[in-house]
Coordinates of C-alpha atoms and ligand atoms in Angstrom, one line a residue:
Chain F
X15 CA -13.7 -15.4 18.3
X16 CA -17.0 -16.8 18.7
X17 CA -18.9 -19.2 16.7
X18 CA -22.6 -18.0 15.9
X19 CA -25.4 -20.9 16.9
X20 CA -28.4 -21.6 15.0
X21 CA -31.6 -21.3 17.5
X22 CA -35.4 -21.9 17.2
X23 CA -37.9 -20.0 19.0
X24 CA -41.3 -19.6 19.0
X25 CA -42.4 -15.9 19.8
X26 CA -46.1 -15.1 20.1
X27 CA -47.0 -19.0 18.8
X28 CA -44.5 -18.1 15.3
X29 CA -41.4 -20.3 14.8
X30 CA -38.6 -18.3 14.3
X31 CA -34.7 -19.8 13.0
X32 CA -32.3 -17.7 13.5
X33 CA -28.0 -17.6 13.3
X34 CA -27.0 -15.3 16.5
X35 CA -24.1 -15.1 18.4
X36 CA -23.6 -16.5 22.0
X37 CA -24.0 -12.7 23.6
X38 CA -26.9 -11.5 22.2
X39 CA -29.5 -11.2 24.9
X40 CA -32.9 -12.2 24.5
X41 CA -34.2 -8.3 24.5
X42 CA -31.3 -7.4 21.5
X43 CA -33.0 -10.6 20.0
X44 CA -36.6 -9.7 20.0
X45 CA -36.1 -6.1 19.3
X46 CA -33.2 -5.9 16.5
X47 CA -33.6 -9.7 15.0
X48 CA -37.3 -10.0 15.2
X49 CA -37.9 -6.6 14.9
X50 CA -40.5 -6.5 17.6
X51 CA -39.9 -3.0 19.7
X52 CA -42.6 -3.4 22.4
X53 CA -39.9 -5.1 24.7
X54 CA -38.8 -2.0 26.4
X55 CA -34.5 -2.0 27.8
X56 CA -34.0 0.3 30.4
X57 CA -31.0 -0.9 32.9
X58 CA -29.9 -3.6 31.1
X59 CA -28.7 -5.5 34.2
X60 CA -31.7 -6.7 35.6
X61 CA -33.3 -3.7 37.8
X62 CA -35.9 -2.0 36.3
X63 CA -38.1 -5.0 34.1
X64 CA -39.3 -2.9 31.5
X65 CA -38.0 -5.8 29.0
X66 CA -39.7 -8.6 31.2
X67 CA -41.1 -11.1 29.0
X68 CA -42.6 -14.8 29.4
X69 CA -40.4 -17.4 29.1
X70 CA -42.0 -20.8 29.2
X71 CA -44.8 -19.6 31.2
X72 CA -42.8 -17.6 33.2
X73 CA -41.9 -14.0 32.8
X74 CA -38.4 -13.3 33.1
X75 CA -35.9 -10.2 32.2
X76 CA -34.7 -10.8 28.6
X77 CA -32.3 -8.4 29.3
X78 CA -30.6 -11.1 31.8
X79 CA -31.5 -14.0 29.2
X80 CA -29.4 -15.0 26.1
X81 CA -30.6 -15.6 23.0
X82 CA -29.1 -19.3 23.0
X83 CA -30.5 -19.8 26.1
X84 CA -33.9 -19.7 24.9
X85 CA -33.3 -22.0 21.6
X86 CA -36.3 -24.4 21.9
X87 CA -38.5 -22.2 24.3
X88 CA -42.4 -20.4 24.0
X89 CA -41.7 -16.7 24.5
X90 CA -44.4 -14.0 24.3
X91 CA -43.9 -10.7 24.3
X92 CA -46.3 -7.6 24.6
X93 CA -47.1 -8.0 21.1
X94 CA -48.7 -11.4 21.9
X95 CA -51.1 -10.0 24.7
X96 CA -53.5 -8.9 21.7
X97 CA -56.3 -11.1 20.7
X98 CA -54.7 -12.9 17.6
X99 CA -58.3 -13.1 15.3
X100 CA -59.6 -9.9 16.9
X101 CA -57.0 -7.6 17.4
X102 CA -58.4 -6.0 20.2
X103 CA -56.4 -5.2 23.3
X104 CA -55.9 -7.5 25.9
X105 CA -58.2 -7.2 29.0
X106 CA -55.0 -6.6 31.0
X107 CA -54.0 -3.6 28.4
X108 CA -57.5 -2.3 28.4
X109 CA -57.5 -1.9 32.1
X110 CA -53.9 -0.1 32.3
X111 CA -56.0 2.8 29.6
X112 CA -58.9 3.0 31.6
X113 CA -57.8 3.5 35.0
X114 CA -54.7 5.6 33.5
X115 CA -52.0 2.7 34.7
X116 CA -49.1 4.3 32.1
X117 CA -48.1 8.1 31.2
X118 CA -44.9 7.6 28.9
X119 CA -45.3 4.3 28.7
X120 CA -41.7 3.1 28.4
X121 CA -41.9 1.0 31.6
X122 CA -45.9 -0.3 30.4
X123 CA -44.8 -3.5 28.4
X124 CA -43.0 -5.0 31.7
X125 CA -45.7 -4.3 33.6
X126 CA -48.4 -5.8 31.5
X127 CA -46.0 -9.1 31.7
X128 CA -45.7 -9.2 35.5
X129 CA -49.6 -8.9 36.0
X130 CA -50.3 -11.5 33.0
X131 CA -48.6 -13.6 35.6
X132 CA -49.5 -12.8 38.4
X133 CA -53.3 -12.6 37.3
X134 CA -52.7 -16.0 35.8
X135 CA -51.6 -17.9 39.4
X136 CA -53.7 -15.6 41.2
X137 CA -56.6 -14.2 40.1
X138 CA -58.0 -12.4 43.0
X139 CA -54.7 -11.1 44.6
X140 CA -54.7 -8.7 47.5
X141 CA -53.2 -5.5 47.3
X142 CA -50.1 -6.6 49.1
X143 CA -50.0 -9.2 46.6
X144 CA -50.2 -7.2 43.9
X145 CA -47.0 -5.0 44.8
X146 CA -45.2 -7.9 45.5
X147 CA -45.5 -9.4 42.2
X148 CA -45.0 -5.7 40.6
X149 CA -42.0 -5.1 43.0
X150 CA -39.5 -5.9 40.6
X151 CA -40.7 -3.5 38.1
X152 CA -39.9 0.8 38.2
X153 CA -42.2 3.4 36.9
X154 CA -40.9 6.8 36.7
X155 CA -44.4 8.9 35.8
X156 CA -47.3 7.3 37.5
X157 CA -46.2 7.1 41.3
X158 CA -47.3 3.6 41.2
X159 CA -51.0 4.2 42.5
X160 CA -52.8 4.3 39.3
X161 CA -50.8 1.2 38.3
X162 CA -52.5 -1.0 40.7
X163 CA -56.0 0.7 40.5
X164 CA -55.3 -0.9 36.9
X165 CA -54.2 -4.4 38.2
X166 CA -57.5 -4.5 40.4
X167 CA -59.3 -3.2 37.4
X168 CA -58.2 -6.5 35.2
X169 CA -58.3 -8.5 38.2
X170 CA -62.2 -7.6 38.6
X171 CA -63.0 -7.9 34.8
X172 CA -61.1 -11.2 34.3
X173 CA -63.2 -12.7 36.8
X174 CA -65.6 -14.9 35.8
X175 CA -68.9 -14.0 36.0
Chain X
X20 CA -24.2 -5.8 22.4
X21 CA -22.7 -5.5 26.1
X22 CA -20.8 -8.1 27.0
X23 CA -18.0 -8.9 25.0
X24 CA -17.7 -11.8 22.5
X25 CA -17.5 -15.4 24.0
X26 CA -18.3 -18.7 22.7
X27 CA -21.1 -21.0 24.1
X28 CA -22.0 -24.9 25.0
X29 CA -24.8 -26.6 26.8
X30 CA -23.6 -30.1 27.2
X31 CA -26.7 -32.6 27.8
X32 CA -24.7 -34.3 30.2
X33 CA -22.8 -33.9 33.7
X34 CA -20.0 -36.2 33.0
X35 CA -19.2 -34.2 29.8
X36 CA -20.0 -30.9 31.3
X37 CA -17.2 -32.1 33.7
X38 CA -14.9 -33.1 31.1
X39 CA -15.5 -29.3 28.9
X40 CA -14.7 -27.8 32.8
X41 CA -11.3 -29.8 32.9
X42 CA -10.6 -29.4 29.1
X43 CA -10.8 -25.8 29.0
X44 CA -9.0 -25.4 32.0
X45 CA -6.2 -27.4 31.0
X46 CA -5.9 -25.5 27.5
X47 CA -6.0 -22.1 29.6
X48 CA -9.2 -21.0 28.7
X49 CA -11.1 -18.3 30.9
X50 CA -14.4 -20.3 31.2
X51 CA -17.8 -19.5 33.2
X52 CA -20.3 -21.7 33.8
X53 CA -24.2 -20.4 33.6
X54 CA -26.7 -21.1 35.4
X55 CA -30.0 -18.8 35.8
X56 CA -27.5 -15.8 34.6
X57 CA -29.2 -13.8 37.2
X58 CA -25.9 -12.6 38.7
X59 CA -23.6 -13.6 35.8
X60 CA -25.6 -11.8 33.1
X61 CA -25.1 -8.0 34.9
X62 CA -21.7 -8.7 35.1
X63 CA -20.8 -9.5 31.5
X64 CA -22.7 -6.9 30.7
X65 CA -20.5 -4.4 32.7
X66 CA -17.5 -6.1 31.3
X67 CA -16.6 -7.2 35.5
X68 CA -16.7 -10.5 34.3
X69 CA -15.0 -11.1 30.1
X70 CA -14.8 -15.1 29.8
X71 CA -14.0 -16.8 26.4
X72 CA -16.4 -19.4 26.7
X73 CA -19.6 -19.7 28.8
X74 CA -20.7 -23.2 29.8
X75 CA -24.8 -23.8 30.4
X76 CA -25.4 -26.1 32.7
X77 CA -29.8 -26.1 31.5
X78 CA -29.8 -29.7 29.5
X79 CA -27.9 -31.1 31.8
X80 CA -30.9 -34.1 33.7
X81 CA -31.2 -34.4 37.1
X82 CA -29.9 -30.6 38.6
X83 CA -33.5 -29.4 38.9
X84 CA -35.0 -32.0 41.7
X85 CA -35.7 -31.7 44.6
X86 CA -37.0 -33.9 47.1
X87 CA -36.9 -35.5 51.2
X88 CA -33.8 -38.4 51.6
X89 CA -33.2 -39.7 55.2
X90 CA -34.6 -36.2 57.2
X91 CA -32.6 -34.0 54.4
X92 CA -34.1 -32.0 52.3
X93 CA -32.1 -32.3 48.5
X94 CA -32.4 -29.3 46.3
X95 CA -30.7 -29.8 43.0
X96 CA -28.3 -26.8 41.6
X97 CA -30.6 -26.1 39.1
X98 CA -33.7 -25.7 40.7
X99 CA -35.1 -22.2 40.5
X100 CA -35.9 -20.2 43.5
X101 CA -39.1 -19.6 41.7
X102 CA -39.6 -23.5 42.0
X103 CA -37.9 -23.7 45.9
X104 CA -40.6 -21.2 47.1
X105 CA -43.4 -22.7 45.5
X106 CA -42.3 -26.5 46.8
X107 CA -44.8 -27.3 50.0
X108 CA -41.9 -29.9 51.2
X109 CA -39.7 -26.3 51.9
X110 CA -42.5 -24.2 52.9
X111 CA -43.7 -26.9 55.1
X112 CA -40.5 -29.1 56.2
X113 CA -37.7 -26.2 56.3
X114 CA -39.9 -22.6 56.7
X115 CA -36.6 -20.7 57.3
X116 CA -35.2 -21.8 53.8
X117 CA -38.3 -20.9 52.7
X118 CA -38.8 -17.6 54.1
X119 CA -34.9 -16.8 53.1
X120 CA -35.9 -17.5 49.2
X121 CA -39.1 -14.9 49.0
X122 CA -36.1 -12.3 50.5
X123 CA -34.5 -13.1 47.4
X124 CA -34.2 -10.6 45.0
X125 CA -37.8 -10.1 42.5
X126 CA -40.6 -12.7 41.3
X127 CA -39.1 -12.3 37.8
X128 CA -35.4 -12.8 38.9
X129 CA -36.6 -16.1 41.3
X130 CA -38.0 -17.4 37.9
X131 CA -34.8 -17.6 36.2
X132 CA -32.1 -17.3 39.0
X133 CA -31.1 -20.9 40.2
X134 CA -30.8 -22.1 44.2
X135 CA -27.1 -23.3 43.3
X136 CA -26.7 -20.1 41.6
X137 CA -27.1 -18.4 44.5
X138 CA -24.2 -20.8 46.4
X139 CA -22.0 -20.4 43.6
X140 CA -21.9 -16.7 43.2
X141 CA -21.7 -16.3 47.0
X142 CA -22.7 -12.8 47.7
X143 CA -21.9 -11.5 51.4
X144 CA -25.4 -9.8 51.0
X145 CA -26.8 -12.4 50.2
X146 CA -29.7 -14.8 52.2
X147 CA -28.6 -17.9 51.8
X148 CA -24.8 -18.2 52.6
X149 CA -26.3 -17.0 55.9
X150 CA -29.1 -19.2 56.4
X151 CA -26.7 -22.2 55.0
X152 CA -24.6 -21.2 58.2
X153 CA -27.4 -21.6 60.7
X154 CA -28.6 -24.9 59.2
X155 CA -25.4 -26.6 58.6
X156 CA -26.1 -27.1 54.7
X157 CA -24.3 -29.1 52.5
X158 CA -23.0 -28.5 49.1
X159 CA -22.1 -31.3 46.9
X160 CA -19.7 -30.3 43.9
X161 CA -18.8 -33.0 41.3
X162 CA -16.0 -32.3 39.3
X163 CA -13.5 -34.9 37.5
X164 CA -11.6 -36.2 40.4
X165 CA -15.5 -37.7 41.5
X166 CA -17.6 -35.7 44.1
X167 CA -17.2 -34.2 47.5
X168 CA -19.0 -32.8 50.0
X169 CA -18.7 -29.3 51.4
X170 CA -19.9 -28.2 54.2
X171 CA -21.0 -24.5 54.9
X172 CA -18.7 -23.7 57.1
X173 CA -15.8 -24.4 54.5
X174 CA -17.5 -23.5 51.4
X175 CA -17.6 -19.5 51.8
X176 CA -14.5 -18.5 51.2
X177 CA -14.7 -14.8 50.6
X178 CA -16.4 -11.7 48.8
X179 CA -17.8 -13.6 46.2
X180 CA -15.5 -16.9 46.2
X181 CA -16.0 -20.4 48.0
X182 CA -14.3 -23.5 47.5
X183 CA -15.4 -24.6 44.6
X184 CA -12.8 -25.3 42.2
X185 CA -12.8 -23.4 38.6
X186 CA -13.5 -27.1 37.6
X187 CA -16.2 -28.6 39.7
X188 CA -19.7 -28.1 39.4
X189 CA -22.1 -27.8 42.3
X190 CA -25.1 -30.1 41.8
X191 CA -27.1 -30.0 45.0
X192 CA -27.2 -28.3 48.1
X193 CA -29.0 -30.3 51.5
X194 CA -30.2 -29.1 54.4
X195 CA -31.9 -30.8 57.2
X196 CA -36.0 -30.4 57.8
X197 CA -36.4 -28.2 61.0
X198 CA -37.1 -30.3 63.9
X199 CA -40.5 -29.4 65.7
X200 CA -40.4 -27.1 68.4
X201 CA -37.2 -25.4 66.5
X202 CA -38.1 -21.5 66.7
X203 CA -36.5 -19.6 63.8
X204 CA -36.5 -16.0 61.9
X205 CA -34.9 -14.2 59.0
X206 CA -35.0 -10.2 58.7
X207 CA -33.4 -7.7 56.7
X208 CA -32.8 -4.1 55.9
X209 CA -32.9 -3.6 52.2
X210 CA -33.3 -0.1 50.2
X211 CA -36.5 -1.3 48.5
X212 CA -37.8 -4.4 48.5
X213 CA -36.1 -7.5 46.2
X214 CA -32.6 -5.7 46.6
X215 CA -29.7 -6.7 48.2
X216 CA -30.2 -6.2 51.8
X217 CA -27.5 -3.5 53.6
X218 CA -27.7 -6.5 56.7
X219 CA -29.6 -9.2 57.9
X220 CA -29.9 -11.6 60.6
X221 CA -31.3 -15.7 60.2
X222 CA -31.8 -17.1 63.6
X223 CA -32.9 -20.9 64.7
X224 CA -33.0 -21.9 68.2
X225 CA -35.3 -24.2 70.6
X226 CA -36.2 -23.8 74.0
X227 CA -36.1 -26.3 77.3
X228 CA -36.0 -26.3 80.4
X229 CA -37.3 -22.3 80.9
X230 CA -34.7 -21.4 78.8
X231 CA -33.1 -20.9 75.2
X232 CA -30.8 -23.6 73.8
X233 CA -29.0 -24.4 70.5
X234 CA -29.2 -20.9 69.3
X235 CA -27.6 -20.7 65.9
X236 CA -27.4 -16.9 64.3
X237 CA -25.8 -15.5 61.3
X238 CA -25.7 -12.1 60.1
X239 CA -25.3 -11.2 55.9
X240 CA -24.8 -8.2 53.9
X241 CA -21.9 -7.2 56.7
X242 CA -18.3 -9.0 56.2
X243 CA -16.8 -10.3 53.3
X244 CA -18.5 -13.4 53.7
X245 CA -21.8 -14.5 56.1
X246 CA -20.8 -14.8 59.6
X247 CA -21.7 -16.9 62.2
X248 CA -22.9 -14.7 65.5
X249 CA -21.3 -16.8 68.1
X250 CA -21.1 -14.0 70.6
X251 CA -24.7 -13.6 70.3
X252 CA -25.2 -17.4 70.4
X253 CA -23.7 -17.5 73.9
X254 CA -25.1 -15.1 75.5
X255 CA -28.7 -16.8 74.7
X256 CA -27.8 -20.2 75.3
X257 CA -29.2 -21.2 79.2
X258 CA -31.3 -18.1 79.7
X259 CA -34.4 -17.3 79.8
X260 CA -36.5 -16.0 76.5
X261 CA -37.3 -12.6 77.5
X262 CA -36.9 -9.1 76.3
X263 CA -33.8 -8.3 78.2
X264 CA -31.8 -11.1 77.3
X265 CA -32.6 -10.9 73.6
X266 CA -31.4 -7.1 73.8
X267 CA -27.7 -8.2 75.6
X268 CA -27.9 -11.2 73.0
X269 CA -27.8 -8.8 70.0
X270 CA -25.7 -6.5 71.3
X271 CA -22.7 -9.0 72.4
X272 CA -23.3 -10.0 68.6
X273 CA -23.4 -6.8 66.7
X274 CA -20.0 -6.1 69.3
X275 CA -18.1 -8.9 68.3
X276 CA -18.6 -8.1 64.4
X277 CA -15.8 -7.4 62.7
X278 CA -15.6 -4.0 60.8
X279 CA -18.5 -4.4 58.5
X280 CA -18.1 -3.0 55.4
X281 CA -19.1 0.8 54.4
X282 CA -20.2 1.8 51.2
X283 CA -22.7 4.8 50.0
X284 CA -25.9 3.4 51.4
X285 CA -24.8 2.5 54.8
X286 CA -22.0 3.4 56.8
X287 CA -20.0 0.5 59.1
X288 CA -21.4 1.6 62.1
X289 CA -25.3 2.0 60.9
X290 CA -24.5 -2.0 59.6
X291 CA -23.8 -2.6 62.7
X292 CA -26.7 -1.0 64.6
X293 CA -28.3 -3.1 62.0
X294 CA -27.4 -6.3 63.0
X295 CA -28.1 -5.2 66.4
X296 CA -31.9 -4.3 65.9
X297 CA -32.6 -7.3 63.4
X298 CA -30.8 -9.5 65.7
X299 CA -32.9 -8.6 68.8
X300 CA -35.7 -9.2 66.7
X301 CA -35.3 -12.1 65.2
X302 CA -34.6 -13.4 68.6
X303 CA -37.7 -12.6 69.7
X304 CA -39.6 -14.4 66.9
X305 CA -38.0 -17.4 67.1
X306 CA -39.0 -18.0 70.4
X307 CA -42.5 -17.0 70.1
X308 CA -42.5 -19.4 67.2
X309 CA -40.3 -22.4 69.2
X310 CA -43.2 -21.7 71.8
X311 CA -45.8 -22.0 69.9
X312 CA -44.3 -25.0 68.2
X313 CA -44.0 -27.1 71.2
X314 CA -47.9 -26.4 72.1
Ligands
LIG3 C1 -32.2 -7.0 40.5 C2 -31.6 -8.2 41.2 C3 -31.8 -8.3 42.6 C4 -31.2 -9.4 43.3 N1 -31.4 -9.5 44.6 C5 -30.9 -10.6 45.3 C6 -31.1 -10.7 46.7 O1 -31.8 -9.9 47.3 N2 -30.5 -11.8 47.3 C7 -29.8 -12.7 46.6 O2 -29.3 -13.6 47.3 N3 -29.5 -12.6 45.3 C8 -30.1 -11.5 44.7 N4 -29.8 -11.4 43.3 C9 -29.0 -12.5 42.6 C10 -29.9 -13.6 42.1 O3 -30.5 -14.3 43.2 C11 -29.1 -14.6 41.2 O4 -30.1 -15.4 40.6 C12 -28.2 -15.6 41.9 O5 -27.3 -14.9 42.7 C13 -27.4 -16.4 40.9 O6 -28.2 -17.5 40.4 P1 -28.2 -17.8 38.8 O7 -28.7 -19.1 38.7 O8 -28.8 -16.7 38.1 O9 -26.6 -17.9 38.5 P2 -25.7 -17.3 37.4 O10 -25.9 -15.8 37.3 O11 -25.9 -18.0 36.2 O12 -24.2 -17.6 38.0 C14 -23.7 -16.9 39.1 C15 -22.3 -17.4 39.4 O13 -22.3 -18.7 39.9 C16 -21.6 -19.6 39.1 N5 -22.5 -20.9 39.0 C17 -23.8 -20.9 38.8 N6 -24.3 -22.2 39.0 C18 -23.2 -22.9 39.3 C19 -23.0 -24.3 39.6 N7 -24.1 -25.2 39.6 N8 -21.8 -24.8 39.9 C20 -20.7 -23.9 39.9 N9 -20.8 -22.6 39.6 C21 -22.0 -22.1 39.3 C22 -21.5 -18.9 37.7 O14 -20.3 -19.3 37.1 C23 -21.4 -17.5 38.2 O15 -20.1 -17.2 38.6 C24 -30.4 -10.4 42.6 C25 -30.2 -10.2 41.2 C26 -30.8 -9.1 40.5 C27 -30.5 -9.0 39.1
LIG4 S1 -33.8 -3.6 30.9 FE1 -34.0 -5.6 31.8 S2 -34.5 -5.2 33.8 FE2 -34.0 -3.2 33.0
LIG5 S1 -45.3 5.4 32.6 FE1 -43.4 6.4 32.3 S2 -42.1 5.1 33.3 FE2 -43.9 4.3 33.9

């Protein structure tokens, strides 16, 4: 049967050491192991990116990721969007409240990961922009248009001045 | 947990990723090699796919470059497609390649999902086996008899198969940089954008003379494998680039299809008419492109 394997990660700038086995996903990982929930699992293969989270820079489904694969990697979750000293939301959360960018919520944390990155390489995207970079992400509440009045929102308050 | 149990190695080297490959083989062991795990992850998870032991290929040095050699364009295995659509030598020297990987499934799935990935799981819906047809790619594979060279034409075997054997590895795939004047498009029907298209059409071809040469079309997402739209090629080749001829172009190529394949979302005959429309226009793009190319 399989032989567990020790991994590192750091998750939200914390080192974490852990003994998993070979075909635990990185979402199983961060939500059961870690114990950090906001990594939503909707599909599980890949469709929906409510557990999209950034891998080295780059956000990914950790619902298509192994744990192993991740051993020496920087990932951050939804739980590391808030600022660490002051603990106030994220000007990319902020902006999903205010212009009403989530209902349920379920599918929130993915999105919040696609427009850190998208926001990130492209601060001033166009509209088209923005639902290409969101494409790979469902919503089943908000019908989508709130969700990019919220991306514009952060866009426009992340500018600088 | 989804998938079912299975050990795991990432060898830091191709020689002895080659050597686990022939190893494991020998002793009868069902092994899968990982890439990006963009197509390989879904199906552990549905159990489609139960392997004992999954080899990464992610340590291994030298699978993720990519760069220009003698008028090819070399794209390691491992290079992501997030990294292939962001490379100016592709978007610049080779724009169908380029346009072919933004058709590519989702920005988050490009981060992860590797180019040879792509090759290796050989999807008929997907881009590239298509676009590898039209641009006479190559795949290199190394495995421990020493390395060959594939070409596309031989590497696509079937629904999800190609020549590889269970013990070689692909490490690159090469493609030549589009000549200038060259006219080229790619197009698909997909249910939402990032899936899987339901068909698709990649078309290169140059004009001389008053009239279209070199035409080279494939269609995807219709047989068991890309296909090459020879039918369609002919009936292009020495006439002139207007409206009419694309339209009897497309059609002797959707014609000659072979049955494409039905399933819930689009019946063999609406594939088809597919291929027909996207055909017709891609044909028409490409030569407004080759045109404005050669001025
Ligand atoms: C939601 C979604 C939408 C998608 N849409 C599209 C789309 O529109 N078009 C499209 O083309 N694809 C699409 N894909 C598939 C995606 O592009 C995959 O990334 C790609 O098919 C496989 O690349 P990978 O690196 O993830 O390979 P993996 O999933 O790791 O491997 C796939 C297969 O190839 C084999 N393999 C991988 N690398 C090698 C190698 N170097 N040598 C030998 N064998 C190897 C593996 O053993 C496995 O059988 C989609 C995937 C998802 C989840
Ligand atoms: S849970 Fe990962 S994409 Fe749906
Ligand atoms: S807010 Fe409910 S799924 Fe998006």
């Amino acid at each position: 049967m399989s032989t567990t394997q020790r991994i590192r990660v750091t998750v939200n700038g914390e080192a974490h050491e852990r003994e998993v086995e070979p075909r635990l996903t990185l979402s199983e990982f961060l939500r059961h192991e870690l114990r950090l929930g906001g990594t939503h699992v909707g599909c599980e293969h890949g469709i929906c990116g409510a557990c999209n989270v950034m891998i080295d820079g780059r956000v990914a489904r950790s619902c298509l990721t192994l744990a192993v694969q991740v051993d020496g990697a920087q990932v951050t979750t939804v739980e590391g969007l808030r600022d660490r000293e002051t603990g106030a939301l994220h000007p990319i959360q902020q902006a999903f409240i205010d212009a009403h960018g989530l209902q349920c919520g379920f599918c929130t944390p993915g999105f919040l990961m696609s427009t850190l990155e998208l926001l990130r390489d492209n601060p001033a995207p166009s509209d088209d922009q923005i639902r290409h970079a969101l494409g790979g992400n469902l919503c089943r509440c908000t019908g989508y248009q709130s969700i990019l009045a919220a991306v514009r929102l952060a866009a426009a308050r992340l500018q600088p001045h | 947990m989804k998938p079912a149990a299975f050990d795991y190695l990432a060898p830091s080297t191709l020689a002895e990723a080659v050597a686990l490959l022939a190893r494991y083989e020998r002793e009868g062991t069902d092994v899968k090699i990982i890439a990006g795990g963009q197509s390989l992850m879904p199906m552990l998870a549905m159990r489609v796919a139960r392997p004992e032991l999954l080899i990464d290929l992610r340590r291994i040095p030298g699978l993720d470059a990519l760069h220009e050699e003698a008028g090819q364009i070399v794209i390691g295995a491992m290079v992501s497609k997030r990294c292939a659509e962001d490379s100016a030598l592709i978007r610049d020297r080779q724009p169908l390649f380029h346009a072919a990987t933004q058709l590519v499934a989702h920005l988050q799935i490009r981060n992860r999902g590797s180019v040879g990935g792509s090759f290796a799981h050989a999807d008929p819906a997907s881009e590239y086996p298509a676009v590898a047809l039209v641009l006479d790619m190559e795949m290199k594979a190394v495995g421990s008899a020493g390395e060959r060279v594939i070409p596309a034409a031989d590497f696509f075997v079937t629904y999800m198969t190609t020549s590889l054997a269970p013990t070689e590895i692909l490490t690159e795939v090469r493609m030549p940089v589009m000549p200038a004047g060259t006219g080229w498009a790619i197009k698909e029907i997909s249910r939402r954008r990032g899936d899987l298209a339901l068909a698709g059409v990649a078309v290169t071809l140059r004009l001389g003379g008053g009239v279209c040469r070199e035409t080279r079309m494939a269609a995807f997402g219709v047989n068991p494998t890309a296909v090459r739209l020879t039918a369609g090629e002919d009936a292009l080749n020495g006439q002139p680039p207007d409206p009419a001829v694309f339209a009897r172009a497309a059609a002797a190529a959707a014609n000659a299809l072979h049955e494409p394949m039905s399933c819930i979302h689009a019946s063999s005959e609406y594939r088809r008419h597919l291929v027909k429309t996207l055909a017709e226009r891609c044909l028409a793009q490409a030569v407004e492109r080759a045109g404005r190319s050669a001025a």
